[in-house]
Amino acid sequence: MICNIDIMAKPRMTRRDKWPPPRKCVAKYWKFKDELVACAEKEGFILGDKVYMEFHLVMPKSWSKKKKIDMVGECHMSKPDLDNMIKSVGDCLKKDDQTIHEIIAKKFWSEESILVLKNL
């Protein structure tokens, strides 16, 4: 499954997040979750217990054109953390995500935000 969505890690939730208006990071996460679930339903994708995840993250607008060209496809070595993005996908697509026992995941710089998911 390939989804063109803004990828994000799940924010730390507090009791305050149960009542409106939501914090910006929480509202952005709920939007991400809705888009991911819609994409999975459209593709007929069900997250299995052995998963391959590939996160393509957008480069900052402040980077020069030369740097962007050089960094396409290179390893993404900054925030958001890979483990937090994995958790957000698991929480969005699997009710009982504790059954996931094997994950292969990578994150790269890209010109657009893309999430690739495959069951192994």
PDB file of N, CA and C in Angstrom, residues 12-101:
ATOM      1  N   ARG A  12       2.179  12.929  22.521  1.00  0.00           N
ATOM      2  CA  ARG A  12       1.816  12.501  23.865  1.00  0.00           C
ATOM      3  C   ARG A  12       0.468  13.117  24.202  1.00  0.00           C
ATOM      4  N   MET A  13      -0.496  12.269  24.535  1.00  0.00           N
ATOM      5  CA  MET A  13      -1.846  12.741  24.824  1.00  0.00           C
ATOM      6  C   MET A  13      -2.014  12.956  26.337  1.00  0.00           C
ATOM      7  N   THR A  14      -2.827  13.942  26.671  1.00  0.00           N
ATOM      8  CA  THR A  14      -3.137  14.228  28.078  1.00  0.00           C
ATOM      9  C   THR A  14      -4.649  14.204  28.251  1.00  0.00           C
ATOM     10  N   ARG A  15      -5.117  14.332  29.475  1.00  0.00           N
ATOM     11  CA  ARG A  15      -6.553  14.373  29.731  1.00  0.00           C
ATOM     12  C   ARG A  15      -7.208  15.553  29.016  1.00  0.00           C
ATOM     13  N   ARG A  16      -6.482  16.632  28.921  1.00  0.00           N
ATOM     14  CA  ARG A  16      -7.014  17.836  28.308  1.00  0.00           C
ATOM     15  C   ARG A  16      -7.389  17.614  26.836  1.00  0.00           C
ATOM     16  N   ASP A  17      -6.766  16.636  26.207  1.00  0.00           N
ATOM     17  CA  ASP A  17      -7.011  16.376  24.793  1.00  0.00           C
ATOM     18  C   ASP A  17      -8.367  15.728  24.529  1.00  0.00           C
ATOM     19  N   LYS A  18      -9.111  15.383  25.581  1.00  0.00           N
ATOM     20  CA  LYS A  18     -10.442  14.802  25.409  1.00  0.00           C
ATOM     21  C   LYS A  18     -11.484  15.866  25.088  1.00  0.00           C
ATOM     22  N   TRP A  19     -11.179  17.133  25.376  1.00  0.00           N
ATOM     23  CA  TRP A  19     -12.147  18.213  25.179  1.00  0.00           C
ATOM     24  C   TRP A  19     -11.662  19.186  24.124  1.00  0.00           C
ATOM     25  N   PRO A  20     -12.620  19.728  23.344  1.00  0.00           N
ATOM     26  CA  PRO A  20     -12.241  20.730  22.337  1.00  0.00           C
ATOM     27  C   PRO A  20     -11.901  22.057  22.984  1.00  0.00           C
ATOM     28  N   PRO A  21     -11.158  22.903  22.325  1.00  0.00           N
ATOM     29  CA  PRO A  21     -10.505  22.667  21.041  1.00  0.00           C
ATOM     30  C   PRO A  21      -9.213  21.871  21.242  1.00  0.00           C
ATOM     31  N   PRO A  22      -8.873  21.002  20.296  1.00  0.00           N
ATOM     32  CA  PRO A  22      -7.655  20.204  20.457  1.00  0.00           C
ATOM     33  C   PRO A  22      -6.398  21.049  20.236  1.00  0.00           C
ATOM     34  N   ARG A  23      -5.291  20.592  20.822  1.00  0.00           N
ATOM     35  CA  ARG A  23      -4.006  21.225  20.540  1.00  0.00           C
ATOM     36  C   ARG A  23      -3.672  20.994  19.069  1.00  0.00           C
ATOM     37  N   LYS A  24      -2.820  21.847  18.496  1.00  0.00           N
ATOM     38  CA  LYS A  24      -2.480  21.732  17.071  1.00  0.00           C
ATOM     39  C   LYS A  24      -1.893  20.375  16.726  1.00  0.00           C
ATOM     40  N   CYS A  25      -0.976  19.888  17.588  1.00  0.00           N
ATOM     41  CA  CYS A  25      -0.331  18.604  17.292  1.00  0.00           C
ATOM     42  C   CYS A  25      -1.336  17.457  17.343  1.00  0.00           C
ATOM     43  N   VAL A  26      -2.312  17.547  18.237  1.00  0.00           N
ATOM     44  CA  VAL A  26      -3.324  16.494  18.350  1.00  0.00           C
ATOM     45  C   VAL A  26      -4.271  16.543  17.152  1.00  0.00           C
ATOM     46  N   ALA A  27      -4.685  17.741  16.758  1.00  0.00           N
ATOM     47  CA  ALA A  27      -5.556  17.884  15.591  1.00  0.00           C
ATOM     48  C   ALA A  27      -4.858  17.363  14.332  1.00  0.00           C
ATOM     49  N   LYS A  28      -3.569  17.660  14.207  1.00  0.00           N
ATOM     50  CA  LYS A  28      -2.799  17.181  13.052  1.00  0.00           C
ATOM     51  C   LYS A  28      -2.706  15.655  13.070  1.00  0.00           C
ATOM     52  N   TYR A  29      -2.540  15.054  14.259  1.00  0.00           N
ATOM     53  CA  TYR A  29      -2.472  13.589  14.370  1.00  0.00           C
ATOM     54  C   TYR A  29      -3.800  12.955  13.978  1.00  0.00           C
ATOM     55  N   TRP A  30      -4.923  13.498  14.441  1.00  0.00           N
ATOM     56  CA  TRP A  30      -6.234  12.933  14.102  1.00  0.00           C
ATOM     57  C   TRP A  30      -6.474  13.018  12.598  1.00  0.00           C
ATOM     58  N   LYS A  31      -6.017  14.107  11.963  1.00  0.00           N
ATOM     59  CA  LYS A  31      -6.138  14.244  10.510  1.00  0.00           C
ATOM     60  C   LYS A  31      -5.306  13.157   9.823  1.00  0.00           C
ATOM     61  N   PHE A  32      -4.063  12.956  10.299  1.00  0.00           N
ATOM     62  CA  PHE A  32      -3.186  11.904   9.764  1.00  0.00           C
ATOM     63  C   PHE A  32      -3.863  10.538   9.906  1.00  0.00           C
ATOM     64  N   LYS A  33      -4.418  10.276  11.075  1.00  0.00           N
ATOM     65  CA  LYS A  33      -5.060   8.982  11.328  1.00  0.00           C
ATOM     66  C   LYS A  33      -6.234   8.767  10.378  1.00  0.00           C
ATOM     67  N   ASP A  34      -7.093   9.781  10.225  1.00  0.00           N
ATOM     68  CA  ASP A  34      -8.243   9.660   9.326  1.00  0.00           C
ATOM     69  C   ASP A  34      -7.808   9.396   7.890  1.00  0.00           C
ATOM     70  N   GLU A  35      -6.769  10.109   7.426  1.00  0.00           N
ATOM     71  CA  GLU A  35      -6.277   9.913   6.058  1.00  0.00           C
ATOM     72  C   GLU A  35      -5.668   8.532   5.869  1.00  0.00           C
ATOM     73  N   LEU A  36      -4.924   8.058   6.867  1.00  0.00           N
ATOM     74  CA  LEU A  36      -4.291   6.739   6.774  1.00  0.00           C
ATOM     75  C   LEU A  36      -5.338   5.634   6.761  1.00  0.00           C
ATOM     76  N   VAL A  37      -6.325   5.724   7.628  1.00  0.00           N
ATOM     77  CA  VAL A  37      -7.392   4.720   7.670  1.00  0.00           C
ATOM     78  C   VAL A  37      -8.168   4.727   6.352  1.00  0.00           C
ATOM     79  N   ALA A  38      -8.461   5.909   5.820  1.00  0.00           N
ATOM     80  CA  ALA A  38      -9.176   6.007   4.544  1.00  0.00           C
ATOM     81  C   ALA A  38      -8.365   5.387   3.407  1.00  0.00           C
ATOM     82  N   CYS A  39      -7.064   5.633   3.387  1.00  0.00           N
ATOM     83  CA  CYS A  39      -6.188   5.059   2.363  1.00  0.00           C
ATOM     84  C   CYS A  39      -6.160   3.538   2.469  1.00  0.00           C
ATOM     85  N   ALA A  40      -6.050   3.018   3.677  1.00  0.00           N
ATOM     86  CA  ALA A  40      -6.018   1.569   3.891  1.00  0.00           C
ATOM     87  C   ALA A  40      -7.337   0.930   3.458  1.00  0.00           C
ATOM     88  N   GLU A  41      -8.449   1.566   3.786  1.00  0.00           N
ATOM     89  CA  GLU A  41      -9.754   1.029   3.380  1.00  0.00           C
ATOM     90  C   GLU A  41      -9.909   1.046   1.861  1.00  0.00           C
ATOM     91  N   LYS A  42      -9.459   2.127   1.238  1.00  0.00           N
ATOM     92  CA  LYS A  42      -9.540   2.243  -0.219  1.00  0.00           C
ATOM     93  C   LYS A  42      -8.722   1.146  -0.904  1.00  0.00           C
ATOM     94  N   GLU A  43      -7.536   0.866  -0.365  1.00  0.00           N
ATOM     95  CA  GLU A  43      -6.646  -0.148  -0.941  1.00  0.00           C
ATOM     96  C   GLU A  43      -7.009  -1.569  -0.486  1.00  0.00           C
ATOM     97  N   GLY A  44      -7.873  -1.688   0.521  1.00  0.00           N
ATOM     98  CA  GLY A  44      -8.200  -2.999   1.072  1.00  0.00           C
ATOM     99  C   GLY A  44      -7.053  -3.588   1.873  1.00  0.00           C
ATOM    100  N   PHE A  45      -6.248  -2.723   2.478  1.00  0.00           N
ATOM    101  CA  PHE A  45      -5.055  -3.154   3.218  1.00  0.00           C
ATOM    102  C   PHE A  45      -5.383  -3.389   4.681  1.00  0.00           C
ATOM    103  N   ILE A  46      -4.970  -4.533   5.197  1.00  0.00           N
ATOM    104  CA  ILE A  46      -5.105  -4.851   6.622  1.00  0.00           C
ATOM    105  C   ILE A  46      -3.706  -5.114   7.152  1.00  0.00           C
ATOM    106  N   LEU A  47      -3.303  -4.361   8.174  1.00  0.00           N
ATOM    107  CA  LEU A  47      -1.965  -4.483   8.742  1.00  0.00           C
ATOM    108  C   LEU A  47      -1.800  -5.839   9.410  1.00  0.00           C
ATOM    109  N   GLY A  48      -0.791  -6.579   8.995  1.00  0.00           N
ATOM    110  CA  GLY A  48      -0.537  -7.910   9.540  1.00  0.00           C
ATOM    111  C   GLY A  48       0.392  -7.875  10.748  1.00  0.00           C
ATOM    112  N   ASP A  49       0.894  -9.044  11.120  1.00  0.00           N
ATOM    113  CA  ASP A  49       1.781  -9.169  12.282  1.00  0.00           C
ATOM    114  C   ASP A  49       3.256  -9.073  11.908  1.00  0.00           C
ATOM    115  N   LYS A  50       3.562  -9.161  10.618  1.00  0.00           N
ATOM    116  CA  LYS A  50       4.913  -8.973  10.097  1.00  0.00           C
ATOM    117  C   LYS A  50       4.816  -7.885   9.037  1.00  0.00           C
ATOM    118  N   VAL A  51       5.507  -6.758   9.265  1.00  0.00           N
ATOM    119  CA  VAL A  51       5.264  -5.570   8.448  1.00  0.00           C
ATOM    120  C   VAL A  51       6.555  -4.933   7.958  1.00  0.00           C
ATOM    121  N   TYR A  52       6.496  -4.386   6.737  1.00  0.00           N
ATOM    122  CA  TYR A  52       7.558  -3.546   6.184  1.00  0.00           C
ATOM    123  C   TYR A  52       6.985  -2.138   6.066  1.00  0.00           C
ATOM    124  N   MET A  53       7.688  -1.149   6.625  1.00  0.00           N
ATOM    125  CA  MET A  53       7.250   0.242   6.573  1.00  0.00           C
ATOM    126  C   MET A  53       8.369   1.104   6.007  1.00  0.00           C
ATOM    127  N   GLU A  54       7.994   1.973   5.088  1.00  0.00           N
ATOM    128  CA  GLU A  54       8.961   2.898   4.495  1.00  0.00           C
ATOM    129  C   GLU A  54       8.350   4.298   4.558  1.00  0.00           C
ATOM    130  N   PHE A  55       9.052   5.204   5.232  1.00  0.00           N
ATOM    131  CA  PHE A  55       8.580   6.565   5.405  1.00  0.00           C
ATOM    132  C   PHE A  55       9.421   7.508   4.556  1.00  0.00           C
ATOM    133  N   HIS A  56       8.788   8.220   3.632  1.00  0.00           N
ATOM    134  CA  HIS A  56       9.462   9.220   2.806  1.00  0.00           C
ATOM    135  C   HIS A  56       9.005  10.580   3.324  1.00  0.00           C
ATOM    136  N   LEU A  57       9.925  11.333   3.923  1.00  0.00           N
ATOM    137  CA  LEU A  57       9.591  12.596   4.578  1.00  0.00           C
ATOM    138  C   LEU A  57      10.050  13.788   3.756  1.00  0.00           C
ATOM    139  N   VAL A  58       9.211  14.808   3.729  1.00  0.00           N
ATOM    140  CA  VAL A  58       9.478  16.004   2.933  1.00  0.00           C
ATOM    141  C   VAL A  58      10.660  16.786   3.497  1.00  0.00           C
ATOM    142  N   MET A  59      11.484  17.279   2.592  1.00  0.00           N
ATOM    143  CA  MET A  59      12.631  18.101   2.986  1.00  0.00           C
ATOM    144  C   MET A  59      12.154  19.504   3.376  1.00  0.00           C
ATOM    145  N   PRO A  60      12.855  20.157   4.301  1.00  0.00           N
ATOM    146  CA  PRO A  60      12.466  21.514   4.717  1.00  0.00           C
ATOM    147  C   PRO A  60      12.504  22.502   3.550  1.00  0.00           C
ATOM    148  N   LYS A  61      11.558  23.444   3.550  1.00  0.00           N
ATOM    149  CA  LYS A  61      11.508  24.472   2.506  1.00  0.00           C
ATOM    150  C   LYS A  61      12.742  25.364   2.538  1.00  0.00           C
ATOM    151  N   SER A  62      13.370  25.466   3.709  1.00  0.00           N
ATOM    152  CA  SER A  62      14.531  26.350   3.858  1.00  0.00           C
ATOM    153  C   SER A  62      15.785  25.820   3.166  1.00  0.00           C
ATOM    154  N   TRP A  63      15.799  24.535   2.784  1.00  0.00           N
ATOM    155  CA  TRP A  63      16.969  23.973   2.116  1.00  0.00           C
ATOM    156  C   TRP A  63      17.097  24.530   0.706  1.00  0.00           C
ATOM    157  N   SER A  64      18.327  24.650   0.244  1.00  0.00           N
ATOM    158  CA  SER A  64      18.584  25.108  -1.126  1.00  0.00           C
ATOM    159  C   SER A  64      18.201  24.007  -2.119  1.00  0.00           C
ATOM    160  N   LYS A  65      18.011  24.391  -3.376  1.00  0.00           N
ATOM    161  CA  LYS A  65      17.677  23.415  -4.416  1.00  0.00           C
ATOM    162  C   LYS A  65      18.772  22.365  -4.560  1.00  0.00           C
ATOM    163  N   LYS A  66      20.023  22.810  -4.462  1.00  0.00           N
ATOM    164  CA  LYS A  66      21.152  21.886  -4.578  1.00  0.00           C
ATOM    165  C   LYS A  66      21.125  20.850  -3.456  1.00  0.00           C
ATOM    166  N   LYS A  67      20.899  21.314  -2.233  1.00  0.00           N
ATOM    167  CA  LYS A  67      20.864  20.389  -1.100  1.00  0.00           C
ATOM    168  C   LYS A  67      19.699  19.416  -1.241  1.00  0.00           C
ATOM    169  N   LYS A  68      18.553  19.900  -1.699  1.00  0.00           N
ATOM    170  CA  LYS A  68      17.405  19.018  -1.880  1.00  0.00           C
ATOM    171  C   LYS A  68      17.707  17.934  -2.915  1.00  0.00           C
ATOM    172  N   ILE A  69      18.344  18.317  -4.004  1.00  0.00           N
ATOM    173  CA  ILE A  69      18.706  17.339  -5.037  1.00  0.00           C
ATOM    174  C   ILE A  69      19.666  16.291  -4.467  1.00  0.00           C
ATOM    175  N   ASP A  70      20.635  16.750  -3.682  1.00  0.00           N
ATOM    176  CA  ASP A  70      21.618  15.838  -3.090  1.00  0.00           C
ATOM    177  C   ASP A  70      20.997  14.888  -2.056  1.00  0.00           C
ATOM    178  N   MET A  71      19.957  15.339  -1.356  1.00  0.00           N
ATOM    179  CA  MET A  71      19.414  14.572  -0.235  1.00  0.00           C
ATOM    180  C   MET A  71      18.257  13.640  -0.594  1.00  0.00           C
ATOM    181  N   VAL A  72      17.703  13.729  -1.795  1.00  0.00           N
ATOM    182  CA  VAL A  72      16.602  12.842  -2.188  1.00  0.00           C
ATOM    183  C   VAL A  72      17.048  11.385  -2.053  1.00  0.00           C
ATOM    184  N   GLY A  73      16.290  10.605  -1.303  1.00  0.00           N
ATOM    185  CA  GLY A  73      16.596   9.187  -1.116  1.00  0.00           C
ATOM    186  C   GLY A  73      17.628   8.884  -0.052  1.00  0.00           C
ATOM    187  N   GLU A  74      18.216   9.909   0.537  1.00  0.00           N
ATOM    188  CA  GLU A  74      19.198   9.698   1.610  1.00  0.00           C
ATOM    189  C   GLU A  74      18.485   9.376   2.925  1.00  0.00           C
ATOM    190  N   CYS A  75      19.199   8.759   3.838  1.00  0.00           N
ATOM    191  CA  CYS A  75      18.639   8.405   5.142  1.00  0.00           C
ATOM    192  C   CYS A  75      18.225   9.654   5.907  1.00  0.00           C
ATOM    193  N   HIS A  76      17.065   9.601   6.512  1.00  0.00           N
ATOM    194  CA  HIS A  76      16.540  10.696   7.330  1.00  0.00           C
ATOM    195  C   HIS A  76      17.034  10.452   8.757  1.00  0.00           C
ATOM    196  N   MET A  77      17.901  11.337   9.266  1.00  0.00           N
ATOM    197  CA  MET A  77      18.556  11.106  10.564  1.00  0.00           C
ATOM    198  C   MET A  77      18.118  12.100  11.634  1.00  0.00           C
ATOM    199  N   SER A  78      16.941  12.695  11.490  1.00  0.00           N
ATOM    200  CA  SER A  78      16.481  13.661  12.487  1.00  0.00           C
ATOM    201  C   SER A  78      15.036  13.342  12.874  1.00  0.00           C
ATOM    202  N   LYS A  79      14.448  14.222  13.696  1.00  0.00           N
ATOM    203  CA  LYS A  79      13.081  13.988  14.140  1.00  0.00           C
ATOM    204  C   LYS A  79      12.125  14.133  12.980  1.00  0.00           C
ATOM    205  N   PRO A  80      11.015  13.429  12.964  1.00  0.00           N
ATOM    206  CA  PRO A  80      10.474  12.556  14.001  1.00  0.00           C
ATOM    207  C   PRO A  80      11.203  11.208  14.047  1.00  0.00           C
ATOM    208  N   ASP A  81      11.227  10.636  15.231  1.00  0.00           N
ATOM    209  CA  ASP A  81      11.905   9.358  15.437  1.00  0.00           C
ATOM    210  C   ASP A  81      11.171   8.231  14.712  1.00  0.00           C
ATOM    211  N   LEU A  82      11.940   7.305  14.188  1.00  0.00           N
ATOM    212  CA  LEU A  82      11.377   6.176  13.456  1.00  0.00           C
ATOM    213  C   LEU A  82      10.449   5.347  14.339  1.00  0.00           C
ATOM    214  N   ASP A  83      10.854   5.079  15.581  1.00  0.00           N
ATOM    215  CA  ASP A  83      10.023   4.245  16.447  1.00  0.00           C
ATOM    216  C   ASP A  83       8.674   4.903  16.750  1.00  0.00           C
ATOM    217  N   ASN A  84       8.637   6.215  16.861  1.00  0.00           N
ATOM    218  CA  ASN A  84       7.367   6.898  17.113  1.00  0.00           C
ATOM    219  C   ASN A  84       6.455   6.861  15.888  1.00  0.00           C
ATOM    220  N   MET A  85       7.023   6.927  14.697  1.00  0.00           N
ATOM    221  CA  MET A  85       6.208   6.828  13.479  1.00  0.00           C
ATOM    222  C   MET A  85       5.654   5.415  13.326  1.00  0.00           C
ATOM    223  N   ILE A  86       6.460   4.416  13.668  1.00  0.00           N
ATOM    224  CA  ILE A  86       5.997   3.027  13.630  1.00  0.00           C
ATOM    225  C   ILE A  86       4.814   2.852  14.576  1.00  0.00           C
ATOM    226  N   LYS A  87       4.932   3.409  15.784  1.00  0.00           N
ATOM    227  CA  LYS A  87       3.850   3.306  16.758  1.00  0.00           C
ATOM    228  C   LYS A  87       2.578   3.974  16.263  1.00  0.00           C
ATOM    229  N   SER A  88       2.719   5.122  15.607  1.00  0.00           N
ATOM    230  CA  SER A  88       1.519   5.820  15.142  1.00  0.00           C
ATOM    231  C   SER A  88       0.797   5.002  14.071  1.00  0.00           C
ATOM    232  N   VAL A  89       1.541   4.375  13.164  1.00  0.00           N
ATOM    233  CA  VAL A  89       0.921   3.546  12.128  1.00  0.00           C
ATOM    234  C   VAL A  89       0.238   2.337  12.766  1.00  0.00           C
ATOM    235  N   GLY A  90       0.915   1.692  13.700  1.00  0.00           N
ATOM    236  CA  GLY A  90       0.320   0.545  14.399  1.00  0.00           C
ATOM    237  C   GLY A  90      -0.948   0.920  15.138  1.00  0.00           C
ATOM    238  N   ASP A  91      -0.931   2.047  15.827  1.00  0.00           N
ATOM    239  CA  ASP A  91      -2.106   2.496  16.564  1.00  0.00           C
ATOM    240  C   ASP A  91      -3.264   2.841  15.637  1.00  0.00           C
ATOM    241  N   CYS A  92      -2.966   3.384  14.460  1.00  0.00           N
ATOM    242  CA  CYS A  92      -4.014   3.785  13.515  1.00  0.00           C
ATOM    243  C   CYS A  92      -4.659   2.593  12.815  1.00  0.00           C
ATOM    244  N   LEU A  93      -3.857   1.608  12.444  1.00  0.00           N
ATOM    245  CA  LEU A  93      -4.348   0.552  11.562  1.00  0.00           C
ATOM    246  C   LEU A  93      -4.621  -0.790  12.224  1.00  0.00           C
ATOM    247  N   LYS A  94      -4.280  -0.936  13.487  1.00  0.00           N
ATOM    248  CA  LYS A  94      -4.459  -2.241  14.122  1.00  0.00           C
ATOM    249  C   LYS A  94      -4.992  -2.047  15.535  1.00  0.00           C
ATOM    250  N   LYS A  95      -6.152  -2.629  15.804  1.00  0.00           N
ATOM    251  CA  LYS A  95      -6.756  -2.478  17.125  1.00  0.00           C
ATOM    252  C   LYS A  95      -5.861  -3.079  18.209  1.00  0.00           C
ATOM    253  N   ASP A  96      -5.352  -4.277  17.951  1.00  0.00           N
ATOM    254  CA  ASP A  96      -4.458  -4.950  18.896  1.00  0.00           C
ATOM    255  C   ASP A  96      -3.057  -4.977  18.310  1.00  0.00           C
ATOM    256  N   ASP A  97      -2.364  -3.825  18.381  1.00  0.00           N
ATOM    257  CA  ASP A  97      -1.049  -3.751  17.738  1.00  0.00           C
ATOM    258  C   ASP A  97       0.039  -4.493  18.511  1.00  0.00           C
ATOM    259  N   GLN A  98      -0.287  -5.036  19.679  1.00  0.00           N
ATOM    260  CA  GLN A  98       0.720  -5.814  20.412  1.00  0.00           C
ATOM    261  C   GLN A  98       1.004  -7.143  19.723  1.00  0.00           C
ATOM    262  N   THR A  99       0.174  -7.542  18.757  1.00  0.00           N
ATOM    263  CA  THR A  99       0.410  -8.801  18.043  1.00  0.00           C
ATOM    264  C   THR A  99       1.488  -8.670  16.974  1.00  0.00           C
ATOM    265  N   ILE A 100       1.865  -7.442  16.635  1.00  0.00           N
ATOM    266  CA  ILE A 100       2.932  -7.246  15.644  1.00  0.00           C
ATOM    267  C   ILE A 100       4.244  -7.734  16.251  1.00  0.00           C
ATOM    268  N   HIS A 101       4.898  -8.678  15.576  1.00  0.00           N
ATOM    269  CA  HIS A 101       6.118  -9.260  16.145  1.00  0.00           C
ATOM    270  C   HIS A 101       7.349  -9.078  15.263  1.00  0.00           C
TER     271      HIS A 101
END
